[in-house]
PDB file of C-alpha atoms in Angstrom:
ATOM      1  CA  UNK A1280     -16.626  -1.805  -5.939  1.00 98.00           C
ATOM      2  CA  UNK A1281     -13.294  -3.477  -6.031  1.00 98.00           C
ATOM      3  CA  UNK A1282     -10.503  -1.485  -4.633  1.00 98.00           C
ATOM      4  CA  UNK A1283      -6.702  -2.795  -6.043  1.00 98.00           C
ATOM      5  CA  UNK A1284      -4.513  -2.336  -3.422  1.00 98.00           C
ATOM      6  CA  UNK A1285      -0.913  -2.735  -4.943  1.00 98.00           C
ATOM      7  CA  UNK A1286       2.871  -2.505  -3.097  1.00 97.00           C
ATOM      8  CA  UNK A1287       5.635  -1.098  -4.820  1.00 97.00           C
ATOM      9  CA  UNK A1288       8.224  -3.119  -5.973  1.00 97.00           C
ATOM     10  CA  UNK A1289      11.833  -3.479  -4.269  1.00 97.00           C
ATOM     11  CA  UNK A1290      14.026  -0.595  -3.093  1.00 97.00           C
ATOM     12  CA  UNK A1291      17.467  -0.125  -1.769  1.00 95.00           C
ATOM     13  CA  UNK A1292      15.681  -0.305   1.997  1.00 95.00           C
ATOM     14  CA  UNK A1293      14.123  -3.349   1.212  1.00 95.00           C
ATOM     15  CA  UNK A1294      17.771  -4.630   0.050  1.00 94.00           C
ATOM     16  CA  UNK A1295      19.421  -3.705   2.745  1.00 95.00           C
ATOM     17  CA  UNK A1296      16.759  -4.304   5.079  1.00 94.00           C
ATOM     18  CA  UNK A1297      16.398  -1.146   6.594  1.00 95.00           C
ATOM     19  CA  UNK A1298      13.714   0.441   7.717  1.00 93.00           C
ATOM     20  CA  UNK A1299      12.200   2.615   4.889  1.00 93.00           C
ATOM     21  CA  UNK A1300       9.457   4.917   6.784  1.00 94.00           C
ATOM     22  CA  UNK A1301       8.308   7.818   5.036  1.00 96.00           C
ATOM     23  CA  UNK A1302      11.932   8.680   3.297  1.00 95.00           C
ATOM     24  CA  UNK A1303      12.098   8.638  -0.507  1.00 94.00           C
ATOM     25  CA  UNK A1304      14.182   5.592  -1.377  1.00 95.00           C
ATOM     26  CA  UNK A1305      14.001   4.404  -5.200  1.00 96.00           C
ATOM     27  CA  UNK A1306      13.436   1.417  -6.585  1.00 97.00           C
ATOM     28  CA  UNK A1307      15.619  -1.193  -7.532  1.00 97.00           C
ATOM     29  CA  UNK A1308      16.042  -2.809 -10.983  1.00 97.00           C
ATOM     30  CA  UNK A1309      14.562  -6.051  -9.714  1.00 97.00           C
ATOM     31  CA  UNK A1310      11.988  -2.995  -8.224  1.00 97.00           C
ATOM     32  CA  UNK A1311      11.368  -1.725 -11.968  1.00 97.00           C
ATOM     33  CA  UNK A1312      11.109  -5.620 -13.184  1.00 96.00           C
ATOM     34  CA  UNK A1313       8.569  -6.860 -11.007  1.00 96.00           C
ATOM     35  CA  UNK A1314       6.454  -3.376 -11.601  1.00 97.00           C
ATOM     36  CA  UNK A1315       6.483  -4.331 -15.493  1.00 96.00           C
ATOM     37  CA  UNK A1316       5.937  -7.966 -14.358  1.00 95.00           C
ATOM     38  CA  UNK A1317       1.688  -7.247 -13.200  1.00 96.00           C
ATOM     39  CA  UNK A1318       1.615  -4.724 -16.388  1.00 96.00           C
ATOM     40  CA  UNK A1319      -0.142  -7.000 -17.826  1.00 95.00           C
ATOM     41  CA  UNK A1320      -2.738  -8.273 -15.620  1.00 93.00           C
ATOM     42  CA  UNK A1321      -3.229  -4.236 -14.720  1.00 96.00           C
ATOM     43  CA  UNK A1322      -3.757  -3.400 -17.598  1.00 95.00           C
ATOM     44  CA  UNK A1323      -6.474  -5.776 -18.436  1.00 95.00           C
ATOM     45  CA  UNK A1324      -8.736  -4.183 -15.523  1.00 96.00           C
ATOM     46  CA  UNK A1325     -10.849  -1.203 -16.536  1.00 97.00           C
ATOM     47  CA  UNK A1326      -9.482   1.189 -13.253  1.00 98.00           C
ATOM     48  CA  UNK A1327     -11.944   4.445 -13.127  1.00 98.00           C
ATOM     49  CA  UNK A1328      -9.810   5.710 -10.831  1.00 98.00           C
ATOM     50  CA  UNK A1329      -5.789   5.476  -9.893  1.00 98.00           C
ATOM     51  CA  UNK A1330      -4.273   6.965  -6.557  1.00 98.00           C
ATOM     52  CA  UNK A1331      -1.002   6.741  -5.514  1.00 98.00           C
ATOM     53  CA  UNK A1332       0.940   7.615  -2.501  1.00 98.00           C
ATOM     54  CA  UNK A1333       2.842  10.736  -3.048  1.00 98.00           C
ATOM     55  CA  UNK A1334       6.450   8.774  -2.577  1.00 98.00           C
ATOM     56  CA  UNK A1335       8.432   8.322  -5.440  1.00 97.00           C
ATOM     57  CA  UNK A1336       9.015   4.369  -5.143  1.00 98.00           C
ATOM     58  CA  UNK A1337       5.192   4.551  -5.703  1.00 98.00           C
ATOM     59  CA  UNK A1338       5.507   6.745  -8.005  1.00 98.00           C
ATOM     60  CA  UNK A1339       7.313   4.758 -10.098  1.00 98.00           C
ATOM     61  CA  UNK A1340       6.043   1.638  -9.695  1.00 98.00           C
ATOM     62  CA  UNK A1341       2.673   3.117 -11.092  1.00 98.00           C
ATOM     63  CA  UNK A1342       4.378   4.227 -13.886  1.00 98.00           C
ATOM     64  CA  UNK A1343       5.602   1.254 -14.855  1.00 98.00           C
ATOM     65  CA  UNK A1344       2.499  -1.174 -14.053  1.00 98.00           C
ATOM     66  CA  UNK A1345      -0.068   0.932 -15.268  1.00 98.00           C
ATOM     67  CA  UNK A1346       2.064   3.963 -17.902  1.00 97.00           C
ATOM     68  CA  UNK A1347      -1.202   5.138 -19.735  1.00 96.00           C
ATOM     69  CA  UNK A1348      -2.873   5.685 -16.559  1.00 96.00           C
ATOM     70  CA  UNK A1349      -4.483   8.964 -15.452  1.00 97.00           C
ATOM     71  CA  UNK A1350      -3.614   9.701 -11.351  1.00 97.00           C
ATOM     72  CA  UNK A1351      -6.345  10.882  -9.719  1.00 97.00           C
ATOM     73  CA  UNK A1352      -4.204  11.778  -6.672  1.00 97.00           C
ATOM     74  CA  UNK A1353      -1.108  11.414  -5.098  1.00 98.00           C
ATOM     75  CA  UNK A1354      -1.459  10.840  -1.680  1.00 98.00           C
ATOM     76  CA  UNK A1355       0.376  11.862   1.632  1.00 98.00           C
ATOM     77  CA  UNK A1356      -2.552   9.595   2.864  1.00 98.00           C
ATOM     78  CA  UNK A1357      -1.699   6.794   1.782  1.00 98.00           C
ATOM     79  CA  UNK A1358       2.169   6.997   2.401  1.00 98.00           C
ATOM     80  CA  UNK A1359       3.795   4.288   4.245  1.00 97.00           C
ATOM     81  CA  UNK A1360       4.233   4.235   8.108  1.00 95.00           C
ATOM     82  CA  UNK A1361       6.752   7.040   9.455  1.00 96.00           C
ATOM     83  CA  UNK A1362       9.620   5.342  11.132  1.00 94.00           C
ATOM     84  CA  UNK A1363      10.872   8.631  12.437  1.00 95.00           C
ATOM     85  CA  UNK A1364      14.462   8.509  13.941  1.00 95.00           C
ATOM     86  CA  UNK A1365      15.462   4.541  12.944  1.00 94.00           C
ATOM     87  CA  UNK A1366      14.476   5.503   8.973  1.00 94.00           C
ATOM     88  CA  UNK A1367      17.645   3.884   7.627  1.00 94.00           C
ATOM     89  CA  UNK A1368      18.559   1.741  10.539  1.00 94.00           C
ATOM     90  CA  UNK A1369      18.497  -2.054   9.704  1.00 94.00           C
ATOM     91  CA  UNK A1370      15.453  -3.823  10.748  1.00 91.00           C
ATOM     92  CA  UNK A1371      15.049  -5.170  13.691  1.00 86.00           C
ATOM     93  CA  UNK A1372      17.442  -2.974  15.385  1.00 84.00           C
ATOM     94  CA  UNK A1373      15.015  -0.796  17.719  1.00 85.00           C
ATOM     95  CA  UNK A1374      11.537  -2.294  19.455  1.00 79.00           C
ATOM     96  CA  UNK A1375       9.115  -1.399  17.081  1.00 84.00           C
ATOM     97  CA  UNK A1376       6.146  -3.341  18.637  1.00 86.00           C
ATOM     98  CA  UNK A1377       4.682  -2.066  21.810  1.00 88.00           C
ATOM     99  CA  UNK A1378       2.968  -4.072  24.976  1.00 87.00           C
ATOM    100  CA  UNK A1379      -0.444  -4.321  22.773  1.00 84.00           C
ATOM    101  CA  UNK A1380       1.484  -5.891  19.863  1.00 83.00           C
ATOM    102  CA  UNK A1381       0.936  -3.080  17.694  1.00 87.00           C
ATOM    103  CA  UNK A1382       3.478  -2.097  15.162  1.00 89.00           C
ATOM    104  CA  UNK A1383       4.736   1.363  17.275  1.00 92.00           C
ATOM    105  CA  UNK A1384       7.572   3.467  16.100  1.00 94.00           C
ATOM    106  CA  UNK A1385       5.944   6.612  18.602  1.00 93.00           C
ATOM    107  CA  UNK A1386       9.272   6.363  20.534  1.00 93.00           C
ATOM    108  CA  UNK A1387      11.472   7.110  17.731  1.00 94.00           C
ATOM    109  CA  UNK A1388       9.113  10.090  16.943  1.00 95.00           C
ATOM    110  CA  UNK A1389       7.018   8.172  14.140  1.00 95.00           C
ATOM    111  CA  UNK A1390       3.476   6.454  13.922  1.00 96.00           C
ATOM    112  CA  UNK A1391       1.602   3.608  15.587  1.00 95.00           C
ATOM    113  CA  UNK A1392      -0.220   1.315  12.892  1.00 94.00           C
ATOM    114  CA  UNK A1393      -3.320   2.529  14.491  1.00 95.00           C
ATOM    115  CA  UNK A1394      -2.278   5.944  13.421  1.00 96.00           C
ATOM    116  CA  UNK A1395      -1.757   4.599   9.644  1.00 97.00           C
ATOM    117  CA  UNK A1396      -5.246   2.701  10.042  1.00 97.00           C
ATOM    118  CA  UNK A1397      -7.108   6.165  10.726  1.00 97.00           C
ATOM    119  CA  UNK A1398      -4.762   8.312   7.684  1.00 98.00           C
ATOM    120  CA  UNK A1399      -5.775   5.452   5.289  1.00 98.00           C
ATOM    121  CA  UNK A1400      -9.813   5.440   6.518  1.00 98.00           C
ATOM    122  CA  UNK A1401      -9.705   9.429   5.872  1.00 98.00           C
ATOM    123  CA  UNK A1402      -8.273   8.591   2.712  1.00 98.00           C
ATOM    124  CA  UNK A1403     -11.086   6.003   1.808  1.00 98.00           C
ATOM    125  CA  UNK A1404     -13.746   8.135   3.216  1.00 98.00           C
ATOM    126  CA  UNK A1405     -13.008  11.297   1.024  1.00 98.00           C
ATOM    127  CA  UNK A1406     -11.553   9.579  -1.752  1.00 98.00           C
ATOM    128  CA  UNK A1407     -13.132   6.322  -2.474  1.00 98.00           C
ATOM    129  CA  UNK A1408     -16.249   5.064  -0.466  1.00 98.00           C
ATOM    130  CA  UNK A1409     -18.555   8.219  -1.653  1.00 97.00           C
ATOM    131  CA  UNK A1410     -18.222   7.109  -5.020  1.00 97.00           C
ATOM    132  CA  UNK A1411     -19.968   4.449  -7.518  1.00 96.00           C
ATOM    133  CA  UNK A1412     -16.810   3.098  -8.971  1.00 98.00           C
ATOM    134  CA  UNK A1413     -16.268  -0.060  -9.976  1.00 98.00           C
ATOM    135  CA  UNK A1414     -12.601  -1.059  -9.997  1.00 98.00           C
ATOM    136  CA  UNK A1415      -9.907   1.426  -8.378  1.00 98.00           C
ATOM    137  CA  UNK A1416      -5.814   1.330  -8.315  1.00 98.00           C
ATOM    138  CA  UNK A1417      -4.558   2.403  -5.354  1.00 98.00           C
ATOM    139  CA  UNK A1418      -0.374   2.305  -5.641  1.00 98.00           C
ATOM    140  CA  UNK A1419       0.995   2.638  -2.162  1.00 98.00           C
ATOM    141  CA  UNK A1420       3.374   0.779   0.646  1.00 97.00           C
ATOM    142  CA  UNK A1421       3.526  -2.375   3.388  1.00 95.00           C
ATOM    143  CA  UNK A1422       2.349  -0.072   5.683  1.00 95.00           C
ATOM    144  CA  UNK A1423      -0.875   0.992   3.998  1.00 97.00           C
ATOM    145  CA  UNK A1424      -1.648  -2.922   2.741  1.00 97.00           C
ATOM    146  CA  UNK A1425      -1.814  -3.578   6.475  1.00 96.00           C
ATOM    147  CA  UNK A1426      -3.668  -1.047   7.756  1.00 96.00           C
ATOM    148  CA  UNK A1427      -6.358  -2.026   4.901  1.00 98.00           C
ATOM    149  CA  UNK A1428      -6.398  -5.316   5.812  1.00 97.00           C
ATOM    150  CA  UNK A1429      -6.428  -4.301   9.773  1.00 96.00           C
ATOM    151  CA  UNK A1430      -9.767  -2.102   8.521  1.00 97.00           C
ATOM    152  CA  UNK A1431     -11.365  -4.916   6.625  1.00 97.00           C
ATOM    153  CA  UNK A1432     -11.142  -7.453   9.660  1.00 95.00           C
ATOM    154  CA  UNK A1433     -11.576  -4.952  12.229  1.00 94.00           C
ATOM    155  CA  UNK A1434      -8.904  -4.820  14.319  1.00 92.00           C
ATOM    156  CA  UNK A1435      -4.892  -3.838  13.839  1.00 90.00           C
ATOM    157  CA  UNK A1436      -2.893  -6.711  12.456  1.00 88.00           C
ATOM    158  CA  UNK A1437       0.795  -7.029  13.489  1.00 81.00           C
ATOM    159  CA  UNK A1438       2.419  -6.616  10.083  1.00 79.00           C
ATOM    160  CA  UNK A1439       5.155  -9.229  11.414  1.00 75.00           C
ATOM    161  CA  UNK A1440       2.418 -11.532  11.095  1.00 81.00           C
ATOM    162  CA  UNK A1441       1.459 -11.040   6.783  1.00 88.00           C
ATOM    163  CA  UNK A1442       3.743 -11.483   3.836  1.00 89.00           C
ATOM    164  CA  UNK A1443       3.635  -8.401   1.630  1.00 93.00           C
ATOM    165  CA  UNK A1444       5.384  -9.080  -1.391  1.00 94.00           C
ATOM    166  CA  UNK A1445       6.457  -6.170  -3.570  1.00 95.00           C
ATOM    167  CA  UNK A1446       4.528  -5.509  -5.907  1.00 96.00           C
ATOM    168  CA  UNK A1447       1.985  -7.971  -4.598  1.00 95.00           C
ATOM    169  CA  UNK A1448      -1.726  -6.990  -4.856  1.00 96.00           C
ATOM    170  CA  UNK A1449      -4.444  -7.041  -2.684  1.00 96.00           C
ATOM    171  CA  UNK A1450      -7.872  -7.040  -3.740  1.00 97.00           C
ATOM    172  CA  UNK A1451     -10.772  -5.561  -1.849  1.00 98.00           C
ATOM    173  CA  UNK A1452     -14.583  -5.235  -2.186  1.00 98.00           C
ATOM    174  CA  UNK A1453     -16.365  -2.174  -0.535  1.00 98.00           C
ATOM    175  CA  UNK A1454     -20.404  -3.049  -0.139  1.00 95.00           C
ATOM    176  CA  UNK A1455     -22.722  -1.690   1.732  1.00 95.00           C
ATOM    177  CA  UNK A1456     -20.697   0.308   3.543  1.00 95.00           C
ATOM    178  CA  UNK A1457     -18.166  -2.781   4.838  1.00 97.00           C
ATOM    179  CA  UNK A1458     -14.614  -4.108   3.712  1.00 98.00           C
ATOM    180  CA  UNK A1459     -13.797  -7.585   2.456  1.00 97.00           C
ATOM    181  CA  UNK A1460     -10.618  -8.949   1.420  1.00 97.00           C
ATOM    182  CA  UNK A1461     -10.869 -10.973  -1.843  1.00 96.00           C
ATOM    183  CA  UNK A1462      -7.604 -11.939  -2.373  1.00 94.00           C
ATOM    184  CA  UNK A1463      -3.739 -11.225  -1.246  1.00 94.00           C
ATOM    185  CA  UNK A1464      -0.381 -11.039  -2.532  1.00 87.00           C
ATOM    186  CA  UNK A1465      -1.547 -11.533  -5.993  1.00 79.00           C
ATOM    187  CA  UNK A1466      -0.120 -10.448  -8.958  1.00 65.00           C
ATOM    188  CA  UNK A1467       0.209 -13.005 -11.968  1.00 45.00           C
ATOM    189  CA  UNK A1468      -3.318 -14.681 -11.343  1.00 48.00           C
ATOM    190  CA  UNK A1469      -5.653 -12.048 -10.787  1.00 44.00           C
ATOM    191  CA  UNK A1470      -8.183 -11.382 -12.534  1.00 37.00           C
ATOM    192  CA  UNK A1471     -11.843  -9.037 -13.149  1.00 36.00           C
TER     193      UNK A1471
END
């Protein structure tokens, strides 16, 4: 099974470069443009299932990639990591990484990428690895893209460390029971 893991496109927090957590910030135009920009090469993929994170920058970045699309869910699951208190703050304004070099926003009242890594595995587990699909959509955040990789290699990744373009997609393979990253930050040149 291949598993389409896809970022939403630009928001106001990603143009002001604050921190977005789990607060409902829209897209952009650019946002809307580069969501109709993989339209195409979505829509070429037979997806027998769609998720989406339940956050309306998601929301709308499905509807625009993929409009004739049925959702099989939308997600708190899959939502991206909570910032808690610095949600709006600009980036890079509070320590966000803690002594392990985990992405940590527990002092602010938020999540620990290790805590996204375990909402995103329940996710899979009830949602997605049970099945015999063979290509799924799975609309979500920076947050989530990271914690998938983090699962496929094992161990948390510091986010700081992996470009995560909006609206760039990630492509996964789930087989026999294990995680393997096929390709990242695609969009344009993807393809079955």
């Amino acid at each position: 099974m291949k598993v389409f893991f896809v970022r939403h496109g630009q928001t106001t927090a990603n143009l002001t470069r604050v921190y977005s957590g789990q607060h409902d910030f829209l897209l952009t135009d650019l946002g809307k443009e580069q969501a109709m920009a993989i339209r195409p090469y979505m829509e070429k993929i037979a997806f027998d299932k769609v998720f989406t994170s339940d956050l309306t920058r998601v929301v709308q970045t499905q509807k625009l990639a993929l409009p004739d699309a049925e959702v099989a869910l939308r997600s708190p699951l899959i939502r991206e990591i909570n910032a808690g208190s610095i949600t709006g703050t600009p980036i890079g304004s509070s320590v966000t990484v803690n002594e392990e070099g985990e992405k940590d926003y527990s002092p602010y009242g938020g999540e620990k990428a290790s805590q996204v890594c375990a909402r995103l595995k329940k996710f899979l587990e009830e949602n997605v690895e049970p099945y015999d699909y063979k290509n799924v959509a799975v609309f979500a955040h920076h947050g989530i893209l990271i914690a998938m990789l983090s699962l496929a290699v094992g161990k948390v990744i510091n986010s700081a460390d992996v470009l995560v373009k909006n609206c760039g997609v990630a492509i996964f393979e789930y087989k026999d029971g294990n995680w393997v990253l096929l390709s990242w930050n695609n969009g344009s040149d993807f393809t079955e």
